[in-house]
Coordinates of C-alpha atoms in Angstrom, one line a residue:
Chain A
X24 CA -54.7 286.5 222.5
X25 CA -57.5 289.0 223.1
X26 CA -55.0 291.8 222.9
X27 CA -55.8 292.2 219.2
X28 CA -59.4 293.2 219.9
X29 CA -58.2 295.9 222.3
X30 CA -55.9 297.4 219.7
X31 CA -58.9 297.9 217.4
X32 CA -61.0 299.4 220.3
X33 CA -58.4 301.9 221.5
X34 CA -55.3 302.6 219.5
X35 CA -52.2 303.4 221.6
X36 CA -53.7 301.9 224.8
X37 CA -52.6 298.3 225.0
X38 CA -53.4 296.8 228.5
X39 CA -50.4 294.9 230.0
X40 CA -51.1 291.1 230.2
X41 CA -51.5 289.6 233.6
X42 CA -48.8 286.9 234.1
X43 CA -48.9 284.5 237.1
X44 CA -45.1 284.3 237.5
X45 CA -45.4 281.9 240.5
X46 CA -47.1 279.3 238.4
X47 CA -44.8 279.6 235.5
X48 CA -41.6 279.7 237.6
X49 CA -40.4 276.1 236.7
X50 CA -40.4 277.0 233.0
X51 CA -38.9 280.5 233.6
X52 CA -36.1 279.0 235.8
X53 CA -35.2 276.5 233.2
X54 CA -35.2 279.1 230.4
X55 CA -33.3 281.5 232.6
X56 CA -30.6 278.9 233.2
X57 CA -30.4 278.2 229.5
X58 CA -29.8 281.9 228.8
X59 CA -27.2 282.1 231.5
X60 CA -25.6 279.1 230.0
X61 CA -25.3 280.9 226.7
X62 CA -23.7 283.8 228.6
X63 CA -21.2 281.5 230.2
X64 CA -20.2 280.2 226.8
X65 CA -19.6 283.7 225.6
X66 CA -17.8 285.1 228.7
X67 CA -16.1 282.3 230.6
X68 CA -12.7 280.8 229.5
X69 CA -12.6 277.4 228.0
X70 CA -11.2 275.6 231.1
X71 CA -14.0 277.1 233.3
X72 CA -17.0 276.4 231.1
X73 CA -17.6 272.7 232.0
X74 CA -17.1 273.5 235.7
X75 CA -19.7 276.3 235.6
X76 CA -22.2 274.7 233.2
X77 CA -22.7 271.4 234.9
X78 CA -23.6 272.7 238.4
X79 CA -25.7 275.5 236.8
X80 CA -27.7 273.0 234.9
X81 CA -28.2 270.7 237.9
X82 CA -29.2 273.6 240.1
X83 CA -31.7 274.9 237.6
X84 CA -33.4 271.6 237.1
X85 CA -33.5 270.9 240.8
X86 CA -34.9 274.4 241.6
X87 CA -37.6 274.0 238.9
X88 CA -38.4 270.5 240.3
X89 CA -38.7 271.8 243.9
X90 CA -40.9 274.7 242.7
X91 CA -43.1 272.2 240.8
X92 CA -43.6 270.2 244.0
X93 CA -44.5 273.3 246.0
X94 CA -47.1 274.3 243.4
X95 CA -48.6 270.8 243.5
X96 CA -48.5 270.8 247.4
X97 CA -50.5 274.0 247.8
X98 CA -53.8 272.4 246.7
X99 CA -55.1 275.6 245.3
X100 CA -57.8 275.3 242.7
X101 CA -56.1 275.4 239.3
X102 CA -57.0 277.9 236.6
X103 CA -55.3 279.0 233.4
X104 CA -52.3 281.3 233.6
X105 CA -50.8 283.9 231.4
X106 CA -54.0 285.2 229.9
X107 CA -55.1 281.7 229.0
X108 CA -52.0 280.7 227.1
X109 CA -50.8 278.1 229.6
X110 CA -52.8 275.8 231.9
X111 CA -50.9 274.7 235.0
X112 CA -53.0 272.0 236.5
X113 CA -52.7 268.6 238.2
X114 CA -51.8 266.5 235.1
X115 CA -49.4 269.2 233.8
X116 CA -47.6 269.5 237.2
X117 CA -47.3 265.7 237.3
X118 CA -45.8 265.6 233.8
X119 CA -43.6 268.6 234.4
X120 CA -42.2 267.0 237.6
X121 CA -41.6 263.7 235.7
X122 CA -39.9 265.6 232.9
X123 CA -37.6 267.5 235.3
X124 CA -36.6 264.3 237.2
X125 CA -35.9 262.4 234.0
X126 CA -33.9 265.4 232.7
X127 CA -31.8 265.3 235.9
X128 CA -31.1 261.7 235.3
X129 CA -30.3 262.3 231.6
X130 CA -28.0 265.2 232.6
X131 CA -26.0 262.7 234.7
X132 CA -25.3 260.8 231.4
X133 CA -24.8 264.0 229.3
X134 CA -22.3 265.4 231.9
X135 CA -20.3 262.2 232.0
X136 CA -16.8 263.3 231.1
X137 CA -14.8 260.1 231.2
X138 CA -16.8 258.5 228.4
X139 CA -16.9 261.7 226.2
X140 CA -20.1 261.2 224.2
X141 CA -19.9 264.5 222.3
X142 CA -17.7 265.7 219.5
X143 CA -14.9 268.1 220.4
X144 CA -15.8 270.5 217.7
X145 CA -18.9 270.1 215.6
X146 CA -17.6 272.2 212.8
X147 CA -14.4 270.1 212.3
X148 CA -14.8 267.5 209.5
X149 CA -14.8 263.9 210.6
X150 CA -11.4 262.4 210.1
X151 CA -9.7 265.8 209.4
X152 CA -6.7 267.3 211.0
X153 CA -8.8 269.9 212.7
X154 CA -10.7 267.2 214.4
X155 CA -7.5 265.5 215.5
X156 CA -6.2 268.7 217.0
X157 CA -9.3 269.6 218.9
X158 CA -9.5 266.1 220.3
X159 CA -5.9 266.1 221.4
X160 CA -6.4 269.5 223.0
X161 CA -9.0 267.9 225.1
X162 CA -11.8 270.4 224.2
X163 CA -15.3 269.5 225.3
X164 CA -18.3 271.0 223.7
X165 CA -20.1 272.7 226.6
X166 CA -22.8 274.2 224.4
X167 CA -24.6 270.9 225.0
X168 CA -25.8 272.2 228.4
X169 CA -27.6 275.4 227.3
X170 CA -29.1 273.5 224.3
X171 CA -30.4 270.8 226.6
X172 CA -31.9 273.4 229.0
X173 CA -33.7 275.1 226.1
X174 CA -35.1 271.7 225.0
X175 CA -36.2 270.9 228.5
X176 CA -37.9 274.3 228.8
X177 CA -39.8 273.6 225.6
X178 CA -40.8 270.2 227.0
X179 CA -42.2 271.8 230.1
X180 CA -44.2 274.3 228.1
X181 CA -45.5 271.8 225.5
X182 CA -48.0 269.9 227.8
X183 CA -48.9 273.1 229.6
X184 CA -49.9 275.1 226.5
X185 CA -53.5 275.9 226.4
X186 CA -53.7 277.4 222.9
X187 CA -52.4 276.1 219.6
X188 CA -50.0 279.0 219.0
X189 CA -48.2 278.4 222.4
X190 CA -48.2 274.7 221.6
X191 CA -46.5 275.3 218.2
X192 CA -43.9 277.6 219.7
X193 CA -43.2 275.1 222.5
X194 CA -42.9 272.3 219.9
X195 CA -40.3 274.3 218.0
X196 CA -38.4 275.3 221.2
X197 CA -38.1 271.7 222.2
X198 CA -37.3 270.4 218.7
X199 CA -34.7 272.8 217.4
X200 CA -32.1 272.1 220.1
X201 CA -32.7 268.4 219.8
X202 CA -32.0 268.5 216.1
X203 CA -28.6 270.0 216.8
X204 CA -27.9 267.7 219.8
X205 CA -28.5 264.7 217.6
X206 CA -25.6 265.7 215.3
X207 CA -23.0 266.0 217.9
X208 CA -21.8 262.4 218.6
X209 CA -18.0 262.0 219.0
X210 CA -17.8 258.6 217.3
X211 CA -19.6 257.4 214.2
X212 CA -20.1 261.0 213.2
X213 CA -21.5 260.3 209.8
X214 CA -24.4 258.4 211.4
X215 CA -24.9 261.2 213.8
X216 CA -25.0 263.9 211.2
X217 CA -27.3 261.8 209.0
X218 CA -29.6 261.3 212.0
X219 CA -29.7 265.1 212.6
X220 CA -30.6 265.8 208.9
X221 CA -33.3 263.2 208.9
X222 CA -34.8 264.3 212.2
X223 CA -34.7 268.0 211.1
X224 CA -36.3 267.6 207.7
X225 CA -39.0 265.2 208.9
X226 CA -39.6 267.2 212.1
X227 CA -40.0 270.5 210.1
X228 CA -42.3 268.7 207.7
X229 CA -44.5 267.4 210.5
X230 CA -44.6 270.8 212.3
X231 CA -45.8 272.4 209.1
X232 CA -48.7 269.9 209.2
X233 CA -49.3 270.8 212.8
X234 CA -49.5 274.4 212.0
X235 CA -51.8 274.0 209.0
X236 CA -54.1 272.0 211.3
X237 CA -54.0 274.9 213.7
X238 CA -54.9 277.3 210.9
X239 CA -57.9 275.3 209.9
X240 CA -59.1 275.0 213.5
X241 CA -58.6 278.8 213.8
X242 CA -60.7 279.1 210.7
X243 CA -63.4 276.9 212.2
X244 CA -63.5 278.5 215.7
X245 CA -62.1 282.0 215.2
X246 CA -59.7 281.3 218.1
X247 CA -56.8 279.0 218.8
X248 CA -57.7 278.5 222.4
X249 CA -58.5 274.8 223.1
X250 CA -61.5 275.7 225.2
X251 CA -63.0 277.9 222.4
X252 CA -62.5 275.2 219.8
X253 CA -64.2 272.7 222.2
X254 CA -67.1 275.1 222.8
X255 CA -67.6 275.8 219.1
X256 CA -67.5 272.1 218.3
X257 CA -70.0 271.4 221.1
X258 CA -72.5 273.8 219.6
X259 CA -72.1 271.9 216.3
X260 CA -71.5 275.2 214.5
X261 CA -71.0 274.7 210.7
X262 CA -67.8 274.0 208.8
X263 CA -67.5 270.4 209.8
X264 CA -64.9 269.8 207.0
X265 CA -62.6 272.5 208.4
X266 CA -62.9 271.0 211.9
X267 CA -62.2 267.4 210.9
X268 CA -59.4 268.3 208.5
X269 CA -57.9 270.5 211.2
X270 CA -58.0 267.7 213.7
X271 CA -56.4 265.3 211.2
X272 CA -53.5 267.6 210.3
X273 CA -52.9 268.6 214.0
X274 CA -52.8 264.9 214.9
X275 CA -50.1 264.3 212.3
X276 CA -47.8 266.8 214.0
X277 CA -48.5 265.4 217.5
X278 CA -48.3 261.7 216.6
X279 CA -45.0 262.4 214.8
X280 CA -43.4 263.6 218.0
X281 CA -44.4 260.4 219.8
X282 CA -43.4 258.2 216.9
X283 CA -46.8 256.5 216.4
X284 CA -46.8 254.3 213.4
X285 CA -47.5 255.9 210.2
X286 CA -45.2 258.7 211.4
X287 CA -42.5 256.6 213.1
X288 CA -39.9 256.4 210.3
X289 CA -37.5 258.9 212.0
X290 CA -37.4 257.2 215.4
X291 CA -35.1 254.2 214.7
X292 CA -32.7 256.2 212.6
X293 CA -32.5 259.1 215.0
X294 CA -32.2 256.9 218.2
X295 CA -29.5 254.9 216.6
X296 CA -27.5 257.8 215.2
X297 CA -27.8 260.3 218.1
X298 CA -25.3 260.3 221.0
X299 CA -26.7 257.8 223.5
X300 CA -27.3 260.3 226.3
X301 CA -29.4 262.4 223.9
X302 CA -31.2 259.3 222.8
X303 CA -32.0 258.7 226.5
X304 CA -33.3 262.3 226.8
X305 CA -35.5 262.0 223.7
X306 CA -36.8 258.5 224.6
X307 CA -37.9 259.7 228.1
X308 CA -38.5 263.4 228.3
X309 CA -39.7 264.1 224.8
X310 CA -42.1 261.1 224.9
X311 CA -43.6 262.3 228.3
X312 CA -43.9 265.9 226.9
X313 CA -45.5 264.8 223.6
X314 CA -48.0 262.6 225.4
X315 CA -48.9 265.4 227.7
X316 CA -49.6 267.7 224.8
X317 CA -51.6 265.0 223.0
X318 CA -53.7 264.3 226.1
X319 CA -54.4 268.0 226.6
X320 CA -55.4 268.5 222.9
X321 CA -57.7 265.5 222.9
X322 CA -59.1 265.8 226.4
X323 CA -59.8 269.5 226.3
X324 CA -59.9 270.7 222.7
X325 CA -61.6 267.7 221.0
X326 CA -63.4 266.4 224.1
X327 CA -66.9 266.8 222.5
X328 CA -65.7 265.1 219.3
X329 CA -64.5 261.9 220.8
X330 CA -66.8 259.8 218.5
X331 CA -65.0 261.3 215.5
X332 CA -61.4 260.8 216.6
X333 CA -61.6 257.6 218.7
X334 CA -61.8 255.2 215.7
X335 CA -58.8 256.8 214.0
X336 CA -56.9 256.6 217.3
X337 CA -57.8 253.0 217.7
X338 CA -56.3 252.2 214.3
X339 CA -53.1 254.2 215.1
X340 CA -52.7 252.5 218.5
X341 CA -53.2 249.0 216.9
X342 CA -50.7 249.4 214.1
X343 CA -48.2 251.2 216.4
X344 CA -48.2 248.3 218.9
X345 CA -48.0 245.6 216.2
X346 CA -45.5 247.2 213.9
X347 CA -43.2 248.3 216.8
X348 CA -43.2 244.8 218.3
X349 CA -42.9 242.9 215.0
X350 CA -40.1 245.0 213.4
X351 CA -38.1 245.0 216.6
X352 CA -37.6 241.2 216.3
X353 CA -35.4 241.6 213.2
X354 CA -33.1 244.3 214.6
X355 CA -29.4 243.6 215.2
X356 CA -28.4 247.0 216.6
X357 CA -29.2 247.4 220.3
X358 CA -30.2 251.1 220.1
X359 CA -32.3 250.5 217.0
X360 CA -34.1 247.7 218.9
X361 CA -34.8 249.9 221.8
X362 CA -36.1 252.5 219.4
X363 CA -38.7 250.0 218.0
X364 CA -39.5 249.0 221.5
X365 CA -40.2 252.7 222.2
X366 CA -42.6 252.8 219.2
X367 CA -44.4 249.7 220.7
X368 CA -44.6 251.5 224.0
X369 CA -46.1 254.6 222.4
X370 CA -48.8 252.3 221.1
X371 CA -49.5 250.9 224.6
X372 CA -49.7 254.4 225.9
X373 CA -52.2 255.3 223.2
X374 CA -54.6 252.7 224.6
X375 CA -54.7 254.9 227.8
X376 CA -55.4 257.9 225.6
X377 CA -58.3 256.1 223.8
X378 CA -59.9 255.3 227.2
X379 CA -60.8 259.1 227.5
X380 CA -61.5 258.8 231.2
X381 CA -60.0 259.9 234.4
X382 CA -58.7 256.4 234.9
X383 CA -57.1 256.4 231.5
X384 CA -55.4 259.7 232.2
X385 CA -53.9 258.6 235.5
X386 CA -52.8 255.3 234.0
X387 CA -51.1 257.1 231.2
X388 CA -49.3 259.4 233.6
X389 CA -48.1 256.5 235.7
X390 CA -47.0 254.6 232.7
X391 CA -45.0 257.6 231.3
X392 CA -43.1 258.0 234.6
X393 CA -42.4 254.3 234.9
X394 CA -41.3 253.8 231.3
X395 CA -39.2 257.0 231.4
X396 CA -37.0 255.7 234.2
X397 CA -36.7 252.2 232.7
X398 CA -35.7 253.5 229.3
X399 CA -33.1 255.9 230.6
X400 CA -31.6 253.1 232.7
X401 CA -31.4 250.9 229.6
X402 CA -29.7 253.5 227.5
X403 CA -27.3 254.3 230.4
X404 CA -26.2 250.6 230.3
X405 CA -25.8 250.9 226.5
X406 CA -23.3 253.7 227.1
X407 CA -21.3 251.5 229.5
X408 CA -20.6 248.5 227.2
X409 CA -17.7 249.8 225.1
X410 CA -15.0 248.6 222.8
X411 CA -12.3 250.3 220.9
X412 CA -14.7 252.1 218.5
X413 CA -16.9 253.4 221.3
X414 CA -20.2 251.8 222.2
X415 CA -20.6 248.2 221.2
X416 CA -23.8 248.8 219.2
X417 CA -24.2 245.5 217.4
X418 CA -26.2 242.8 219.3
X419 CA -23.6 240.1 218.5
X420 CA -21.0 242.0 220.4
X421 CA -23.1 241.6 223.6
X422 CA -22.7 237.8 223.4
X423 CA -21.5 236.4 226.7
X424 CA -21.7 239.7 228.6
X425 CA -23.4 237.9 231.4
X426 CA -20.2 235.9 232.1
X427 CA -17.9 238.9 231.7
X428 CA -19.8 241.3 234.0
X429 CA -22.8 239.6 235.5
X430 CA -24.0 242.6 237.4
X431 CA -24.4 245.0 234.4
X432 CA -25.9 242.2 232.2
X433 CA -28.3 241.3 235.0
X434 CA -29.4 245.0 235.4
X435 CA -29.9 245.3 231.6
X436 CA -31.9 242.0 231.7
X437 CA -34.0 243.5 234.4
X438 CA -34.7 246.7 232.4
X439 CA -35.7 244.5 229.4
X440 CA -38.0 242.4 231.5
X441 CA -39.6 245.6 232.9
X442 CA -40.2 246.8 229.3
X443 CA -41.7 243.4 228.5
X444 CA -44.1 243.9 231.5
X445 CA -43.1 241.1 233.8
X446 CA -44.9 241.3 237.2
X447 CA -43.0 242.9 240.0
X448 CA -41.5 245.5 237.6
X449 CA -42.9 249.0 236.9
X450 CA -43.7 247.9 233.3
X451 CA -46.3 245.5 234.6
X452 CA -48.0 248.0 236.8
X453 CA -48.0 250.6 234.0
X454 CA -49.4 248.2 231.4
X455 CA -52.0 247.0 233.8
X456 CA -53.1 250.6 234.6
X457 CA -53.6 251.6 231.0
X458 CA -55.1 248.3 229.8
X459 CA -57.6 248.2 232.6
X460 CA -58.6 251.8 231.9
X461 CA -59.0 250.9 228.2
X462 CA -61.2 247.9 229.1
X463 CA -63.4 250.1 231.3
X464 CA -63.6 252.6 228.4
X465 CA -65.0 250.0 226.1
X466 CA -61.8 249.3 224.1
X467 CA -61.5 245.6 224.9
X468 CA -60.3 244.5 221.3
X469 CA -57.6 247.1 221.6
X470 CA -56.4 245.6 224.8
X471 CA -56.4 242.1 223.3
X472 CA -54.1 243.4 220.5
X473 CA -52.0 245.1 223.2
X474 CA -51.5 241.9 225.2
X475 CA -50.6 240.0 222.0
X476 CA -48.1 242.7 221.0
X477 CA -46.6 242.5 224.5
X478 CA -46.1 238.8 224.0
X479 CA -44.4 239.4 220.7
X480 CA -42.3 242.1 222.3
X481 CA -41.3 239.8 225.2
X482 CA -39.8 237.5 222.5
X483 CA -37.1 240.0 221.4
X484 CA -36.4 241.2 224.9
X485 CA -35.8 237.6 226.0
X486 CA -33.6 237.0 222.9
X487 CA -31.2 239.7 224.1
X488 CA -31.1 238.1 227.5
X489 CA -30.3 234.7 225.9
X490 CA -27.5 236.3 223.9
X491 CA -26.0 237.9 227.0
X492 CA -26.2 234.9 229.3
X493 CA -26.3 231.7 227.2
X494 CA -23.7 232.3 224.4
X495 CA -19.9 232.2 224.6
X496 CA -18.2 235.5 224.9
X497 CA -16.0 236.7 221.9
X498 CA -12.3 236.9 222.5
X499 CA -12.1 240.6 221.8
X500 CA -15.5 241.4 223.2
X501 CA -16.5 244.8 224.6
X502 CA -15.6 245.7 228.2
X503 CA -17.8 247.4 230.7
X504 CA -16.6 250.8 231.7
X505 CA -18.2 251.9 235.0
X506 CA -18.0 255.6 235.9
X507 CA -19.7 257.3 238.9
X508 CA -22.3 259.5 237.0
X509 CA -23.5 256.8 234.6
X510 CA -23.6 254.3 237.5
X511 CA -25.8 256.7 239.5
X512 CA -28.1 257.0 236.5
X513 CA -28.4 253.2 236.2
X514 CA -28.9 252.9 239.9
X515 CA -31.7 255.5 239.9
X516 CA -33.4 253.9 236.9
X517 CA -33.2 250.5 238.6
X518 CA -34.5 251.7 242.0
X519 CA -37.5 253.4 240.4
X520 CA -38.2 250.4 238.2
X521 CA -38.2 248.1 241.3
X522 CA -40.0 250.4 243.6
X523 CA -42.8 251.1 241.1
X524 CA -43.1 247.4 240.5
X525 CA -43.2 246.3 244.1
X526 CA -44.8 249.3 245.8
X527 CA -46.6 251.2 243.1
X528 CA -49.5 252.5 245.3
X529 CA -48.0 255.9 246.4
X530 CA -47.2 256.9 242.8
X531 CA -50.5 255.5 241.5
X532 CA -52.3 257.6 244.1
X533 CA -50.3 260.6 243.1
X534 CA -51.2 260.1 239.4
X535 CA -54.8 259.6 240.5
X536 CA -54.8 262.8 242.5
X537 CA -53.1 264.7 239.6
X538 CA -55.8 263.4 237.2
X539 CA -58.7 263.9 239.6
X540 CA -59.5 267.5 238.3
X541 CA -58.5 266.7 234.7
X542 CA -57.2 269.6 232.7
X543 CA -58.2 273.2 233.2
X544 CA -59.6 275.1 230.3
Chain B
X282 CA -61.6 288.7 195.5
X283 CA -63.2 287.0 198.5
X284 CA -61.1 285.6 201.3
X285 CA -62.2 282.2 200.1
X286 CA -59.9 282.5 197.0
X287 CA -56.9 283.1 199.3
X288 CA -57.7 280.0 201.2
X289 CA -57.7 278.0 197.9
X290 CA -54.4 279.5 197.0
X291 CA -53.0 278.7 200.5
X292 CA -54.2 275.0 200.2
X293 CA -52.5 274.8 196.7
X294 CA -49.2 276.2 198.0
X295 CA -49.3 273.9 201.0
X296 CA -49.9 270.9 198.7
X297 CA -47.1 272.0 196.3
X298 CA -44.8 272.3 199.3
X299 CA -45.8 268.9 200.6
X300 CA -45.3 267.2 197.3
X301 CA -42.0 269.0 196.9
X302 CA -40.8 267.6 200.2
X303 CA -41.7 264.1 199.1
X304 CA -40.2 264.2 195.6
X305 CA -37.2 266.5 195.6
X306 CA -33.7 265.1 196.4
X307 CA -31.7 268.2 197.4
X308 CA -31.9 268.8 201.1
X309 CA -31.9 272.6 200.6
X310 CA -34.9 272.3 198.1
X311 CA -36.7 270.0 200.5
X312 CA -36.2 272.6 203.2
X313 CA -37.4 275.4 200.9
X314 CA -40.6 273.3 200.3
X315 CA -41.1 273.1 204.1
X316 CA -40.8 276.9 204.2
X317 CA -43.4 277.2 201.4
X318 CA -45.7 275.1 203.5
X319 CA -45.2 277.4 206.5
X320 CA -45.9 280.5 204.3
X321 CA -49.1 278.8 203.0
X322 CA -50.1 278.5 206.6
X323 CA -49.5 282.2 207.2
X324 CA -51.7 283.0 204.2
X325 CA -54.4 280.8 205.7
X326 CA -54.1 282.4 209.1
X327 CA -54.4 285.9 207.6
X328 CA -57.3 285.1 205.4
X329 CA -59.2 283.5 208.3
X330 CA -58.4 286.5 210.4
X331 CA -60.0 288.7 207.7
X332 CA -63.1 286.4 207.6
X333 CA -63.5 286.3 211.4
X334 CA -62.8 290.0 211.8
X335 CA -60.2 289.5 214.6
X336 CA -56.5 290.1 214.7
X337 CA -55.5 286.7 216.2
X338 CA -54.6 285.2 212.9
X339 CA -52.4 288.1 211.9
X340 CA -50.6 288.0 215.2
X341 CA -50.0 284.3 214.7
X342 CA -48.5 284.9 211.3
X343 CA -45.8 287.0 213.0
X344 CA -45.0 284.2 215.4
X345 CA -44.8 281.7 212.6
X346 CA -42.3 284.0 210.7
X347 CA -40.0 284.2 213.7
X348 CA -40.2 280.5 214.3
X349 CA -39.5 279.8 210.6
X350 CA -36.4 282.1 210.8
X351 CA -35.1 280.2 213.8
X352 CA -35.7 277.0 211.9
X353 CA -33.7 278.2 208.9
X354 CA -30.7 278.9 211.2
X355 CA -30.7 275.5 212.7
X356 CA -31.6 273.7 209.5
X357 CA -28.9 275.3 207.3
X358 CA -26.3 274.6 210.0
X359 CA -27.2 270.9 210.0
X360 CA -27.4 270.7 206.2
X361 CA -24.0 272.6 205.9
X362 CA -22.2 270.1 208.2
X363 CA -23.5 267.1 206.3
X364 CA -22.6 268.8 203.0
X365 CA -19.1 269.5 204.1
X366 CA -18.6 265.9 205.2
X367 CA -20.1 264.2 202.2
X368 CA -19.7 266.8 199.5
X369 CA -23.3 266.2 198.6
X370 CA -26.6 267.6 199.8
X371 CA -28.8 264.9 198.3
X372 CA -31.0 263.3 200.8
X373 CA -30.6 260.0 198.9
X374 CA -26.9 259.8 199.7
X375 CA -27.6 259.9 203.4
X376 CA -28.4 256.2 203.6
X377 CA -26.3 254.6 206.3
X378 CA -29.2 254.3 208.7
X379 CA -32.0 252.1 207.4
X380 CA -34.5 249.3 208.2

């Protein structure tokens, strides 16, 4: 961002920025694959597109993941990259690795061909002749893959961005493809389109708040670099009103993306209406990415102001946990219930943010990884339970599933118990990690509320289990369709949930190491 | 006029945009109000750049314009699809998902 000063100093002589391509490679690979995907759409024939897009997307995500591991393995001291625009450090690499693995698992669901989650042609009106024709021609919309790769690239950039402008661009790069992906469901298209409109209008509204917050902070500090804002605030230089208003508006934009309570209204609608594989992607990867950005902003930019923002964050965490857990009780749609459960989990994660310590950071990182796998697994099971009209969304349709297919019902029950935080599941380890960090950080009342909210949440998780196992199946109930890709996603989610519950130490150590140097600035 | 006046104008425009998003019913008008908020932000960035005497704010305004243009493309596409389905662009009519 210092290029501007040089332009004033010497017109016509703009120094080339120094870019650390090695450190940015995971993001560059994912964006490169996204651009290649667009080219494939333009140049390859329709029968070839799916066959090219799927391996391309898998290869890109896998290559980016391997590169992330190599970067983390080298143990070089971290410093900011790309002229201070991006910070590739321990927590960022952990988050990026998590996002890439979760995106790979989501890709298994998105690439599932036998279930056909996506509309054949988004432009064809629902119920029209054009839709019938495109469906009977067996067209699949392969634009899904480049859109998803752009979204994942934005998600990788969001927690790494070290200045507010980069963060805003990353926020939009991750959001815009998701708005479109939400509207592409094959069945219940009206719901899907409505979800897309709601997500888009509210998302654009919240990013305008984010940007105005960034403008006020720029007005305060004369720079949008997080470290400069932190340094200015540390000196206590004037313009307190600008600073506090800027923090408040910026927080609106960030809290919207995680679905924390005053800004959660979009989450149930969008999770319910979007195609389920996209819901899985949003519930895992977007949450990880948004928490990464929130952690960086609060731990680097507003580090010296923690006495100002912590009380507000306490309040947000408390109402998020309580509202998420209480409203979920009354839900009758399975995806909507999981959406409210995701809101409650955002509240639990915020207790780790409030701790503002190394322990809180590592606990939040671990919780994000553990919860991401559990939630993808749960949504993968939702895609498997189908009847004539697609997925059996209503909870009453799940009655007696435990008798019809005990394995799938058992796996889903296990995911729900993991979300409730029963010991020997990853959910327990994750909750324990953030709650103990919050107690050490002096936020004991918050943890008491968190434990109470977990107890309320356990009630509605167990209610689903009771419906599945202890009620009589309907005569025309849904059947379970098992296909290899979805089954692999469920198996991966299940394995990670069990392993992180029984043997969490290696991943806890990894999160601890990642958090040991905190964020670069 | 001092840069301070431009900041007041920018805050006013941002508020008008914000209120517009909350009270208007037509999705296109709601979206225009969001664009008004983004433009108010640009004005704030440029005025602050003038006050601080560096060019960062003016550079940021260009980025915001590009992002806003991309947002228009995606947004109008989404609003068009729902308008073609429902023959209405009122956000009150999109009421299948609630509670």
